[in-house]
JSON list of C-alpha atoms in Angstrom, two decimals:
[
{"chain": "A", "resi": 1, "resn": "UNK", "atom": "CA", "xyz": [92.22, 62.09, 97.96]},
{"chain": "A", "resi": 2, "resn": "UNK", "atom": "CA", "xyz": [90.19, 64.59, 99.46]},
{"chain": "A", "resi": 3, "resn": "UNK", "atom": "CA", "xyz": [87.93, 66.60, 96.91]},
{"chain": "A", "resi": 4, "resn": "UNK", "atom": "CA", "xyz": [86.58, 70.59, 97.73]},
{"chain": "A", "resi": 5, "resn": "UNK", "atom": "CA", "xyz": [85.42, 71.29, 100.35]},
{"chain": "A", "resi": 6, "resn": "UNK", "atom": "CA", "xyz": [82.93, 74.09, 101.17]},
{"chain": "A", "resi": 7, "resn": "UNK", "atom": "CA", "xyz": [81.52, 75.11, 104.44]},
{"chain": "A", "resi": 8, "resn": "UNK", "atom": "CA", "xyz": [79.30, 75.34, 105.35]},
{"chain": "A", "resi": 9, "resn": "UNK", "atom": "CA", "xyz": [76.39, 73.36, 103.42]},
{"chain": "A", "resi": 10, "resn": "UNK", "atom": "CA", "xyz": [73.28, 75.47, 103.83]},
{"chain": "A", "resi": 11, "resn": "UNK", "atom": "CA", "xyz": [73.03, 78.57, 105.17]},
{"chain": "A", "resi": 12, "resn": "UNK", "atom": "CA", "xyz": [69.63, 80.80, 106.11]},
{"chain": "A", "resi": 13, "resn": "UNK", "atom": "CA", "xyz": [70.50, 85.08, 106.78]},
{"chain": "A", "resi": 14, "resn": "UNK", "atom": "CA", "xyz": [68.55, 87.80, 106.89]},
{"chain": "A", "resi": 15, "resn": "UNK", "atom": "CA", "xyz": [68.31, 90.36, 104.20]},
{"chain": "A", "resi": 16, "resn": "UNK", "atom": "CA", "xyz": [71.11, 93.49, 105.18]},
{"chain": "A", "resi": 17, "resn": "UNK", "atom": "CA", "xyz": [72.99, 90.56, 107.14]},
{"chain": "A", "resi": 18, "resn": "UNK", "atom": "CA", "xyz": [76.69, 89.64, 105.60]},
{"chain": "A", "resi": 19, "resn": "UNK", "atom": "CA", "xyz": [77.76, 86.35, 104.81]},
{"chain": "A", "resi": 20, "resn": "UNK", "atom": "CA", "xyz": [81.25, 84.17, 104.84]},
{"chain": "A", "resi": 21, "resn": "UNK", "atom": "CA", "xyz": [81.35, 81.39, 103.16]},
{"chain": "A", "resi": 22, "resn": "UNK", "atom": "CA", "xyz": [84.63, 79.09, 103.12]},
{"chain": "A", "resi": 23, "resn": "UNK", "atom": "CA", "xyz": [86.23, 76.70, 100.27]},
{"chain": "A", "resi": 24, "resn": "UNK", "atom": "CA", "xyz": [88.74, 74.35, 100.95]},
{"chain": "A", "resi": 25, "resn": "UNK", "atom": "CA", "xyz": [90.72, 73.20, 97.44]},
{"chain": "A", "resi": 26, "resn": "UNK", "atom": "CA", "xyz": [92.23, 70.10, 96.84]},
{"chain": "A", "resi": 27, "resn": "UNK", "atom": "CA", "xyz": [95.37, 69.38, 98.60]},
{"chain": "A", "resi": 28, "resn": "UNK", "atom": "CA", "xyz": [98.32, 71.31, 95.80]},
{"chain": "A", "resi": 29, "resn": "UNK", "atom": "CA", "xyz": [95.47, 72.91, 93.89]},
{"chain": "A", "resi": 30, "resn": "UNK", "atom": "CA", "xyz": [96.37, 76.89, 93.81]},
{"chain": "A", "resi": 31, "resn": "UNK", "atom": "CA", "xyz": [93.30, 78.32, 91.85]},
{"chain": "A", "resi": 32, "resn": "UNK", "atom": "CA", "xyz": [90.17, 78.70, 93.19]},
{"chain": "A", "resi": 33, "resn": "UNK", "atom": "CA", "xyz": [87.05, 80.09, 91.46]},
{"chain": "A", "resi": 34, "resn": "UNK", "atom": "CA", "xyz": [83.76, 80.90, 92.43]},
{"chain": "A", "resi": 35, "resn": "UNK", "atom": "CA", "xyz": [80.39, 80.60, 90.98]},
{"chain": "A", "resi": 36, "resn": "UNK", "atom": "CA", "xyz": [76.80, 81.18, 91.87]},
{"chain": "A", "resi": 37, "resn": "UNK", "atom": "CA", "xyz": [74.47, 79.35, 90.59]},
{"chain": "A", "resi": 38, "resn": "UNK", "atom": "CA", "xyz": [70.86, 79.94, 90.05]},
{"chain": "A", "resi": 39, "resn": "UNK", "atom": "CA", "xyz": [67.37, 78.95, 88.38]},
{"chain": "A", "resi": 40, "resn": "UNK", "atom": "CA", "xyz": [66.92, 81.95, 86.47]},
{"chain": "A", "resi": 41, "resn": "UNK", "atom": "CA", "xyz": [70.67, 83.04, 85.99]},
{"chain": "A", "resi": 42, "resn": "UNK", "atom": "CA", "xyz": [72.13, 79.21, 85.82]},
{"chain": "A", "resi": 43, "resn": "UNK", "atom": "CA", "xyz": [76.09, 79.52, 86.69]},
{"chain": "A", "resi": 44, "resn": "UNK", "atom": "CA", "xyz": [77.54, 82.69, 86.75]},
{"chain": "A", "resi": 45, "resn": "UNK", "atom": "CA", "xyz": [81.54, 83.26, 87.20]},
{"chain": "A", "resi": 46, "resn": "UNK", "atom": "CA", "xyz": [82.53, 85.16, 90.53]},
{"chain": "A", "resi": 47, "resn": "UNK", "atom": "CA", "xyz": [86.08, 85.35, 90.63]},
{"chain": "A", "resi": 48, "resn": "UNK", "atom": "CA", "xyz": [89.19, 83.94, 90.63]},
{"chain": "A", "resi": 49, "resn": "UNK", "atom": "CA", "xyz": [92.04, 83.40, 92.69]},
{"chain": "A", "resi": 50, "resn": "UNK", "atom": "CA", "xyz": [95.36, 82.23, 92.33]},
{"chain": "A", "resi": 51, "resn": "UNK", "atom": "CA", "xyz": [98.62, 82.34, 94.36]},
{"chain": "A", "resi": 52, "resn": "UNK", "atom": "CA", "xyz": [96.30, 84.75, 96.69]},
{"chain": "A", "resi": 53, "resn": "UNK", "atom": "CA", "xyz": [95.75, 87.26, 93.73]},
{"chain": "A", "resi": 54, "resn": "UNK", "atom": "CA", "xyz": [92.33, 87.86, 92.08]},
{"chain": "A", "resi": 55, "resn": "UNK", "atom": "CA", "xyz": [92.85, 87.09, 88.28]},
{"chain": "A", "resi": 56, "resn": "UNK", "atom": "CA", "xyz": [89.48, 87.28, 87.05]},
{"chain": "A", "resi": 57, "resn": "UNK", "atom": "CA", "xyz": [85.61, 89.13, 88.22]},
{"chain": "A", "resi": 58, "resn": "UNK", "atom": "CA", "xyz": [82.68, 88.61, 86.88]},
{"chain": "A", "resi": 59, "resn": "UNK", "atom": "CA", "xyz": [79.99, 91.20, 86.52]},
{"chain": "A", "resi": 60, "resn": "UNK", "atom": "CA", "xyz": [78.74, 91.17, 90.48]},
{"chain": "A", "resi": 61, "resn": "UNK", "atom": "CA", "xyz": [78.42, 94.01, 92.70]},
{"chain": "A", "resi": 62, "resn": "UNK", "atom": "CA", "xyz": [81.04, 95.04, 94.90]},
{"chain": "A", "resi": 63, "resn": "UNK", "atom": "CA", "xyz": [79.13, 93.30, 97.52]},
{"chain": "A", "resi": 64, "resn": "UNK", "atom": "CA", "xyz": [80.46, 90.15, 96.39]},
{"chain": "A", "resi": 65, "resn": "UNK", "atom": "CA", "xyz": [83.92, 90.33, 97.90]},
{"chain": "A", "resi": 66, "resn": "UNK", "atom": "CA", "xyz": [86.84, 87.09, 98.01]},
{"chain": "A", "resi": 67, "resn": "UNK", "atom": "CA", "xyz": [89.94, 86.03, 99.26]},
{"chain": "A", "resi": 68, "resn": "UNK", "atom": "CA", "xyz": [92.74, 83.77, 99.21]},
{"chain": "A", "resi": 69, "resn": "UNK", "atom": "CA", "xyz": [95.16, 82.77, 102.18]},
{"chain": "A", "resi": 70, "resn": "UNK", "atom": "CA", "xyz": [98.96, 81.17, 101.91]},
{"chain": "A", "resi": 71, "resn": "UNK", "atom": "CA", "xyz": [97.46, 77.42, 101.84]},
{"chain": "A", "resi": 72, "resn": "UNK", "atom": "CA", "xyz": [95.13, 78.18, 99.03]},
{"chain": "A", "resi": 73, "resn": "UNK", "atom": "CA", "xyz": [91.71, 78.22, 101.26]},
{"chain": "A", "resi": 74, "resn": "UNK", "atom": "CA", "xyz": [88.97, 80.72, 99.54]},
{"chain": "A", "resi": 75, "resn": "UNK", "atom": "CA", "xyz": [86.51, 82.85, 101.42]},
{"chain": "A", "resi": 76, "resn": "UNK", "atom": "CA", "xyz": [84.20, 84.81, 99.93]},
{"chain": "A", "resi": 77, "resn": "UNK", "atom": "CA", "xyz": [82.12, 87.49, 101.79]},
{"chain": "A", "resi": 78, "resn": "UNK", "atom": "CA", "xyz": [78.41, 88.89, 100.65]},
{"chain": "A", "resi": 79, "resn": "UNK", "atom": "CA", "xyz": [77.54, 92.20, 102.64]},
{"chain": "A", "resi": 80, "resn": "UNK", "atom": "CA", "xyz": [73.86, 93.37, 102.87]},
{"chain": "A", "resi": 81, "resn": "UNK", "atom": "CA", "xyz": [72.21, 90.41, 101.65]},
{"chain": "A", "resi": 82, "resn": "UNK", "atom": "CA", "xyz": [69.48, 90.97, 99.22]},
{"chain": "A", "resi": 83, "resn": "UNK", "atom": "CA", "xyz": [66.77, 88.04, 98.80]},
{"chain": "A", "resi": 84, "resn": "UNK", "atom": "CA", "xyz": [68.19, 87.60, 94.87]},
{"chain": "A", "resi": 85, "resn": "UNK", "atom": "CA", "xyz": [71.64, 86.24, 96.58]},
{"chain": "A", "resi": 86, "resn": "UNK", "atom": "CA", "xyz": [69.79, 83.39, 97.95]},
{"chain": "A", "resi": 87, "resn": "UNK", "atom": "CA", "xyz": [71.52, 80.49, 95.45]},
{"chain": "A", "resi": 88, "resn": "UNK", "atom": "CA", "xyz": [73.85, 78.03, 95.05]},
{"chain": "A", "resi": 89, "resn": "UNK", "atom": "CA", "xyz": [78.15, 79.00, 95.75]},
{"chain": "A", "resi": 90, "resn": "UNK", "atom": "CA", "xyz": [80.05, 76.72, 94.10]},
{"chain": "A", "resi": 91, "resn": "UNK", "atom": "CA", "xyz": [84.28, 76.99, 94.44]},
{"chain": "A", "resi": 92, "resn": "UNK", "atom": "CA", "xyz": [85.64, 75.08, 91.61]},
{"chain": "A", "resi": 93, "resn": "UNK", "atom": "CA", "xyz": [89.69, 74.03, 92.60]},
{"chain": "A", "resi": 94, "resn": "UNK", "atom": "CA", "xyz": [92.28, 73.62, 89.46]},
{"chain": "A", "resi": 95, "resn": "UNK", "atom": "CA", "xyz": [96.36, 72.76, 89.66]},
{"chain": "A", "resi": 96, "resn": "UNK", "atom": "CA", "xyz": [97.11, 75.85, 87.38]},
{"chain": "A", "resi": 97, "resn": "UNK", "atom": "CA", "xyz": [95.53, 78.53, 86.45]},
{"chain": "A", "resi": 98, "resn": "UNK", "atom": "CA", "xyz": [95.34, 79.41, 82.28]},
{"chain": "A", "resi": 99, "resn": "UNK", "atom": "CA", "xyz": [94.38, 75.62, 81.05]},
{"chain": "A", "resi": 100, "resn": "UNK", "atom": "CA", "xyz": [90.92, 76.33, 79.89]},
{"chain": "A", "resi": 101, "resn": "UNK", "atom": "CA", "xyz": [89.82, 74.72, 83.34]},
{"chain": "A", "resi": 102, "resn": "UNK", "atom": "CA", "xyz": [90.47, 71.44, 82.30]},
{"chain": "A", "resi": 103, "resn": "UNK", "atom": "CA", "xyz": [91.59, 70.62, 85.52]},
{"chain": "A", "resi": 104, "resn": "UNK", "atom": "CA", "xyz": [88.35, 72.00, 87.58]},
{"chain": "A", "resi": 105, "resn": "UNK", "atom": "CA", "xyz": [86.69, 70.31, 90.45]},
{"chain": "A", "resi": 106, "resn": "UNK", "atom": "CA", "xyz": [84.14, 71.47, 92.25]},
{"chain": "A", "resi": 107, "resn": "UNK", "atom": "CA", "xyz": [82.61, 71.43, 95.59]},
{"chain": "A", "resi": 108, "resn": "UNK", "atom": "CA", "xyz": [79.27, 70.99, 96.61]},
{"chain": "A", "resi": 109, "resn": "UNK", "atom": "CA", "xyz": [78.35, 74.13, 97.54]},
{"chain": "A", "resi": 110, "resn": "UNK", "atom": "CA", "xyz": [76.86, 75.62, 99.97]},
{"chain": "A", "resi": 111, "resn": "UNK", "atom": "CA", "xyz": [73.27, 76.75, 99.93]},
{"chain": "A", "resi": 112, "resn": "UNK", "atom": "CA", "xyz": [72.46, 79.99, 100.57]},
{"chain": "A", "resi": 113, "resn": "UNK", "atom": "CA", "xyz": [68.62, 81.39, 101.62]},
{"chain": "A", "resi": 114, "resn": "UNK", "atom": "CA", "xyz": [68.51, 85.31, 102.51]},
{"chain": "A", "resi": 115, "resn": "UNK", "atom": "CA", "xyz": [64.87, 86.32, 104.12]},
{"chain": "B", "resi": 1, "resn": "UNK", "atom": "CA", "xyz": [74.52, 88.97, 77.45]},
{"chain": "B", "resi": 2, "resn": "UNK", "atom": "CA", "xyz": [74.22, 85.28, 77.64]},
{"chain": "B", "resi": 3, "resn": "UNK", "atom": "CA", "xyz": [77.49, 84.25, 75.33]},
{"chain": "B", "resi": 4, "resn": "UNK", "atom": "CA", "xyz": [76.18, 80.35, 74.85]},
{"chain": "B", "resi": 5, "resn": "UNK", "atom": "CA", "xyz": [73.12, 79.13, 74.41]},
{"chain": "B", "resi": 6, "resn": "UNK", "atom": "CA", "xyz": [71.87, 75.58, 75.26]},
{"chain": "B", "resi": 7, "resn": "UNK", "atom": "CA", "xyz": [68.89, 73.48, 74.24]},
{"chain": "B", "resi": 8, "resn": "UNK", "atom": "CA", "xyz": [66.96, 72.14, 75.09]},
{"chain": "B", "resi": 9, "resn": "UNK", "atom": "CA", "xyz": [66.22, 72.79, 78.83]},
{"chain": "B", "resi": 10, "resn": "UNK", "atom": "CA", "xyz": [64.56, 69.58, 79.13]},
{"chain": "B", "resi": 11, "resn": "UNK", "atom": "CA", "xyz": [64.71, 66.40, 77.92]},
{"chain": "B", "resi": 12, "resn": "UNK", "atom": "CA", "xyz": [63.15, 63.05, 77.97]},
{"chain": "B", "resi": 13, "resn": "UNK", "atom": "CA", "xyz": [64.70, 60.19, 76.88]},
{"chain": "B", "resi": 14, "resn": "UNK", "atom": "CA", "xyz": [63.71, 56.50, 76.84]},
{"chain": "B", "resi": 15, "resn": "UNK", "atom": "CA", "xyz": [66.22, 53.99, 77.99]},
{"chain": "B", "resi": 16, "resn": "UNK", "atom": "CA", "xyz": [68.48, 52.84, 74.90]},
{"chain": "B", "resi": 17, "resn": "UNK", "atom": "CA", "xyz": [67.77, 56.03, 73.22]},
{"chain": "B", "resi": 18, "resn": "UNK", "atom": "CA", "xyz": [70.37, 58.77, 72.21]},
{"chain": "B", "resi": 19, "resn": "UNK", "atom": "CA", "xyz": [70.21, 61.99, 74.32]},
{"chain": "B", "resi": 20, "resn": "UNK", "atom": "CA", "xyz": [70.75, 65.24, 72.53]},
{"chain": "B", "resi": 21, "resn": "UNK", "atom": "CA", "xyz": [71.67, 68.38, 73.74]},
{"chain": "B", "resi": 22, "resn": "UNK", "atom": "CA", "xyz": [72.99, 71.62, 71.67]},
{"chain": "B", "resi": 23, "resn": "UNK", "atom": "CA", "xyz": [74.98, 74.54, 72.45]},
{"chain": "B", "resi": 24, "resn": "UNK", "atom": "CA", "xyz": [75.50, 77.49, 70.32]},
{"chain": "B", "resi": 25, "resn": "UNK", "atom": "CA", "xyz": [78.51, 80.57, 71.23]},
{"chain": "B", "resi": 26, "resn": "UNK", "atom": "CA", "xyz": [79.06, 84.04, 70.03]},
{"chain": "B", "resi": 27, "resn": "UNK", "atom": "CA", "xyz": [82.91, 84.60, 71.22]},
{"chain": "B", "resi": 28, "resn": "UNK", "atom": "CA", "xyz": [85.06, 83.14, 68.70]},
{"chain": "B", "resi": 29, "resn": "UNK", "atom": "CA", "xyz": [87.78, 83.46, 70.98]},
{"chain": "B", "resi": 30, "resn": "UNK", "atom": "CA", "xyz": [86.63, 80.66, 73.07]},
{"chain": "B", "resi": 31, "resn": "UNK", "atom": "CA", "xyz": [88.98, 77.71, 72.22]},
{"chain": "B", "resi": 32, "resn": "UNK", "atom": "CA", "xyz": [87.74, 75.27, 75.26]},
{"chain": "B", "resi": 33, "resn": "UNK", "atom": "CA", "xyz": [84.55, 73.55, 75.06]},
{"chain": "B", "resi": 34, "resn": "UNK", "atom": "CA", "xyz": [83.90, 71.10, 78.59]},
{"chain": "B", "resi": 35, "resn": "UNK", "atom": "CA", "xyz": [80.65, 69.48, 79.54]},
{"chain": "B", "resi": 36, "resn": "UNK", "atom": "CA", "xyz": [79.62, 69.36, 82.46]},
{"chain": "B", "resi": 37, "resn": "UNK", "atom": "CA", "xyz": [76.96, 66.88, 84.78]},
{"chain": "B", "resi": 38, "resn": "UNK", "atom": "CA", "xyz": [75.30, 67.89, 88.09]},
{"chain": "B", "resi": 39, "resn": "UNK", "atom": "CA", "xyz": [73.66, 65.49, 90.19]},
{"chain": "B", "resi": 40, "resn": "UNK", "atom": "CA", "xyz": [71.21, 67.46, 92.77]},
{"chain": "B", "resi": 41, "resn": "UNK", "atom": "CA", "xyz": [73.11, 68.07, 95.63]},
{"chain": "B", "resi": 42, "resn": "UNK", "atom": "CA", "xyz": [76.21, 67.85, 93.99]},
{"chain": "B", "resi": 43, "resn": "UNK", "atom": "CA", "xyz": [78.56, 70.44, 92.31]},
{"chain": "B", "resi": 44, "resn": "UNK", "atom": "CA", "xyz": [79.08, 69.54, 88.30]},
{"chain": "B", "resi": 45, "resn": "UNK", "atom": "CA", "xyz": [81.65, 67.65, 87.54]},
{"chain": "B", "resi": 46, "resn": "UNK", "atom": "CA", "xyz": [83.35, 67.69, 84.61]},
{"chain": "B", "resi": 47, "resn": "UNK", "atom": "CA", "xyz": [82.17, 65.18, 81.54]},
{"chain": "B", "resi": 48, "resn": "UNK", "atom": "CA", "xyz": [84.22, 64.88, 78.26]},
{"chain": "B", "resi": 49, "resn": "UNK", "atom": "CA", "xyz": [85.60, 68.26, 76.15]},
{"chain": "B", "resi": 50, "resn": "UNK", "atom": "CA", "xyz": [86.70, 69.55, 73.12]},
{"chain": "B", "resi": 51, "resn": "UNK", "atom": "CA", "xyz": [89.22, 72.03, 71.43]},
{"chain": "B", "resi": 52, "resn": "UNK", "atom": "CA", "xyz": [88.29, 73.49, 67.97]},
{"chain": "B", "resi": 53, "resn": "UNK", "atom": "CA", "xyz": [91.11, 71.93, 66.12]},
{"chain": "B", "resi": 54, "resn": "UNK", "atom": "CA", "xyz": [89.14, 68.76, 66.43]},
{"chain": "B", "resi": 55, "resn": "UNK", "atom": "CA", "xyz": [85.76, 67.93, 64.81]},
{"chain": "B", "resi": 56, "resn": "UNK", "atom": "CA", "xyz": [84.83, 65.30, 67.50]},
{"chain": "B", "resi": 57, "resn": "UNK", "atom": "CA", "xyz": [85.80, 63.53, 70.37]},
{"chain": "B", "resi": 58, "resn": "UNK", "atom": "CA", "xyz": [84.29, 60.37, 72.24]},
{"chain": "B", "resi": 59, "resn": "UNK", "atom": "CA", "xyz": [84.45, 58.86, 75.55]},
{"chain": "B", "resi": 60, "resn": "UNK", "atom": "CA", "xyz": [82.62, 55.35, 76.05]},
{"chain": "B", "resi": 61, "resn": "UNK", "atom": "CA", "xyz": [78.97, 56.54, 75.48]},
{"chain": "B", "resi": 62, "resn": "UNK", "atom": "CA", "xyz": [79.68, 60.38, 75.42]},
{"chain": "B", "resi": 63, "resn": "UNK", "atom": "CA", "xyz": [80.41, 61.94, 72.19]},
{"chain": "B", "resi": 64, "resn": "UNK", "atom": "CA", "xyz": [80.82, 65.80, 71.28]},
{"chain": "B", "resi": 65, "resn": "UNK", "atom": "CA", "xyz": [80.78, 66.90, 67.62]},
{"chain": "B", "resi": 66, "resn": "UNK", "atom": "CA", "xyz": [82.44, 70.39, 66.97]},
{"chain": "B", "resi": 67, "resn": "UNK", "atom": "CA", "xyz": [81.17, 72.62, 64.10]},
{"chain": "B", "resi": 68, "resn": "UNK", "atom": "CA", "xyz": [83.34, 75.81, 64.40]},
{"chain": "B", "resi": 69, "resn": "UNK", "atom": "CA", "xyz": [81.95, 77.78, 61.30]},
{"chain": "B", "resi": 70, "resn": "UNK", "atom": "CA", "xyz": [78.31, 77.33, 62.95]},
{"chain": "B", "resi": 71, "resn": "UNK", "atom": "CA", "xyz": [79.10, 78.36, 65.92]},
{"chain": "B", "resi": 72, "resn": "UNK", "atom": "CA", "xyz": [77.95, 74.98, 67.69]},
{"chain": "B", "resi": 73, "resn": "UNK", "atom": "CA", "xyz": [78.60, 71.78, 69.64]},
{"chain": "B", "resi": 74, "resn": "UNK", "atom": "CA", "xyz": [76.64, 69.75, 70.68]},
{"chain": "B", "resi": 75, "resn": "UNK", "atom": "CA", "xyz": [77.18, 66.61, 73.58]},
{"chain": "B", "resi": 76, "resn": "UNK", "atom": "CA", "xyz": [75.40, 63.01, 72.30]},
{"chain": "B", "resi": 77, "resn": "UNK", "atom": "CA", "xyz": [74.63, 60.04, 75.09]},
{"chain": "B", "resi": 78, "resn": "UNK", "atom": "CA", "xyz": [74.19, 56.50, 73.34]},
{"chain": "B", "resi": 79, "resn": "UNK", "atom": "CA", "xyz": [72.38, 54.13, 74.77]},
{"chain": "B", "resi": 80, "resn": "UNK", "atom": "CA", "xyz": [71.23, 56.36, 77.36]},
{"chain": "B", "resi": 81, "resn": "UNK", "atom": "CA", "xyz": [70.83, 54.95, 81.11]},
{"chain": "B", "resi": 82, "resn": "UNK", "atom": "CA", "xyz": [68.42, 56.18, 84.02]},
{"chain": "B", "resi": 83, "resn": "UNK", "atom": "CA", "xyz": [71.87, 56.58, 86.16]},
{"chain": "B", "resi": 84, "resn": "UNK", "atom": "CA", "xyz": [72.36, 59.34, 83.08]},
{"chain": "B", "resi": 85, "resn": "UNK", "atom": "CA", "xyz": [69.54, 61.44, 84.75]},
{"chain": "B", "resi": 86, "resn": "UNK", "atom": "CA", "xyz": [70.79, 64.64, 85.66]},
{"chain": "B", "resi": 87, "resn": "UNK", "atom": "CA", "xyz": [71.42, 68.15, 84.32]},
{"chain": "B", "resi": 88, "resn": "UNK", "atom": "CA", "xyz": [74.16, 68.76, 81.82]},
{"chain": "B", "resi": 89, "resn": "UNK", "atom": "CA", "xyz": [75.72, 72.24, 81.45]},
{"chain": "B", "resi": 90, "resn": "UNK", "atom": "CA", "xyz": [77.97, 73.37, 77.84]},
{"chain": "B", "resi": 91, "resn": "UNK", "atom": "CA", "xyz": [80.77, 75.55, 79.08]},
{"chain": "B", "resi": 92, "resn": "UNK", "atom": "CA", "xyz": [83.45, 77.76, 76.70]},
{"chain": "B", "resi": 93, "resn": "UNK", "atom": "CA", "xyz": [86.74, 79.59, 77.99]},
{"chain": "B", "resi": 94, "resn": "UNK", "atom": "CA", "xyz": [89.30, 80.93, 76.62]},
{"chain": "B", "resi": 95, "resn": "UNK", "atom": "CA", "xyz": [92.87, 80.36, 77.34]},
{"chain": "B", "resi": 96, "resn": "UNK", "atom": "CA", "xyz": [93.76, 83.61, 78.57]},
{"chain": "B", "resi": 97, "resn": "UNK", "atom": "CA", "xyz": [90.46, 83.92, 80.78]},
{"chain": "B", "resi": 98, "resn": "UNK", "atom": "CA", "xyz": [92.67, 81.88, 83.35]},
{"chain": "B", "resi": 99, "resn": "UNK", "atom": "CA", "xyz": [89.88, 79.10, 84.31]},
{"chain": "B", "resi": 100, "resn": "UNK", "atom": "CA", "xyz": [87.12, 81.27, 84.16]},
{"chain": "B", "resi": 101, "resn": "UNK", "atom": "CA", "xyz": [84.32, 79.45, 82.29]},
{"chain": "B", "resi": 102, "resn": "UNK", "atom": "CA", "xyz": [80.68, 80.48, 80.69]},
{"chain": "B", "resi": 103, "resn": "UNK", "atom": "CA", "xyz": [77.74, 78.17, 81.35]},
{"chain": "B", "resi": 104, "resn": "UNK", "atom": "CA", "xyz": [74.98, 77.49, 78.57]},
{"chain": "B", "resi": 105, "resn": "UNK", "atom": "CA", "xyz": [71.93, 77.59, 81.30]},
{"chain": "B", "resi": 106, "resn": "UNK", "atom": "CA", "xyz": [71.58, 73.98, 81.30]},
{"chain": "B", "resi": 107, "resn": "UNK", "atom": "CA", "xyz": [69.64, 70.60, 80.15]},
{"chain": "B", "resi": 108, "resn": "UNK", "atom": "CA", "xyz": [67.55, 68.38, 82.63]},
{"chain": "B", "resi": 109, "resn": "UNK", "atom": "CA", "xyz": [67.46, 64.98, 81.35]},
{"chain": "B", "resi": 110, "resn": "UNK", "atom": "CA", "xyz": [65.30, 62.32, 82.16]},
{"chain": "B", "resi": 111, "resn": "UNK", "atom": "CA", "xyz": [65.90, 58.38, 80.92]},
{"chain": "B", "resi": 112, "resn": "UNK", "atom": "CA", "xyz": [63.01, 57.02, 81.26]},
{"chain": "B", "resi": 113, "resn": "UNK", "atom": "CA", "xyz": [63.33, 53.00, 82.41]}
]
């Protein structure tokens, strides 16, 4: 079966520019989480989604905004884009939410540069 | 404040040999403990984990041991293999953080052939 899918792979903005990036879950996965990853913070939670609801946010600016539509896909949106939000997204995909994540998948990721 | 803490961030490792890494937590509500392996390129994908009630757990060459008074676990690779090369990442959650999880900052490995 399909895994996640996030689109798109790499990305170059501008700093000030905004930024939507997209996460497709696996096909009857209903959580979707976000992470950013990295070198000098490693993986750091985002947020969480299920059934189109937040559940969880990490500690991020309000910059860092999400979604969730009916079918489960994820955006997330990053408005004025500093040069320390160039990193990694990841969207991890899970059947149910509140299983200590055993169920997590991730995506590839899409890479974001801001200069 | 960095809630788990892994070591160390590199590692070399001859082929054969038993890869060690370590990860210490602070939250003693965490009762999830996954592993996690990133190829570059790739998202991590989950390894082998543990719940507290067990001391250790072991799939084919992956092993975690569980010490819940210290504090620590730690993830052991027998008979390490170059296709082992890759970064590893501790994680800890709690059941009623949904799925959110907290990364140790990671351990490149390197098997040496």
């Amino acid at each position: 079966k399909a895994g996640v899918t996030q689109t798109p792979r790499y990305l170059i903005k501008t700093r000030g520019q905004q930024v939507t990036l997209s996460c497709s879950p696996i096909s009857g996965h209903r959580s979707v989480s976000w992470y950013q990853q990295t070198p000098g913070q490693g993986l750091q939670f985002l947020f969480e989604y299920f059934s189109e609801t937040q559940r969880n946010k990490g500690n991020f600016p309000g910059r860092f905004s999400g979604r969730q539509f009916s079918n489960s896909r994820s955006e997330m949106n990053v408005s004025t884009l500093e040069l320390g939000d160039s990193a990694l997204y990841l969207c991890a995909s899970s059947l149910v939410i509140g299983q200590g994540a055993s169920g997590y998948t991730f995506g590839s990721g899409t890479r974001l540069t801001v200069v | 404040q960095q809630q788990v803490k892994q070591s160390p961030q590199s590692l070399i490792v001859q082929k054969g040999g038993i890869s060690i890494i370590n990860c210490a937590y602070e939250n003693t509500a965490f009762d999830y403990f996954p592993w996690y392996q990133q190829f570059p390129g790739k998202g991590p994908a989950l390894l082998i984990a543990i719940r507290p009630d067990v001391s250790e757990k072991k799939e084919g060459r992956f092993t975690i041991s569980f010490n819940k008074s210290a504090k620590q676990f730690s993830l052991h690779i027998m008979d390490s293999q170059p296709g082992d090369s890759a970064t590893y990442f501790c994680a800890a959650t709690t059941n009623n953080a949904g799925n959110m999880l907290t990364f140790g900052g990671g351990t490149r490995l390197m098997v040496k052939p």
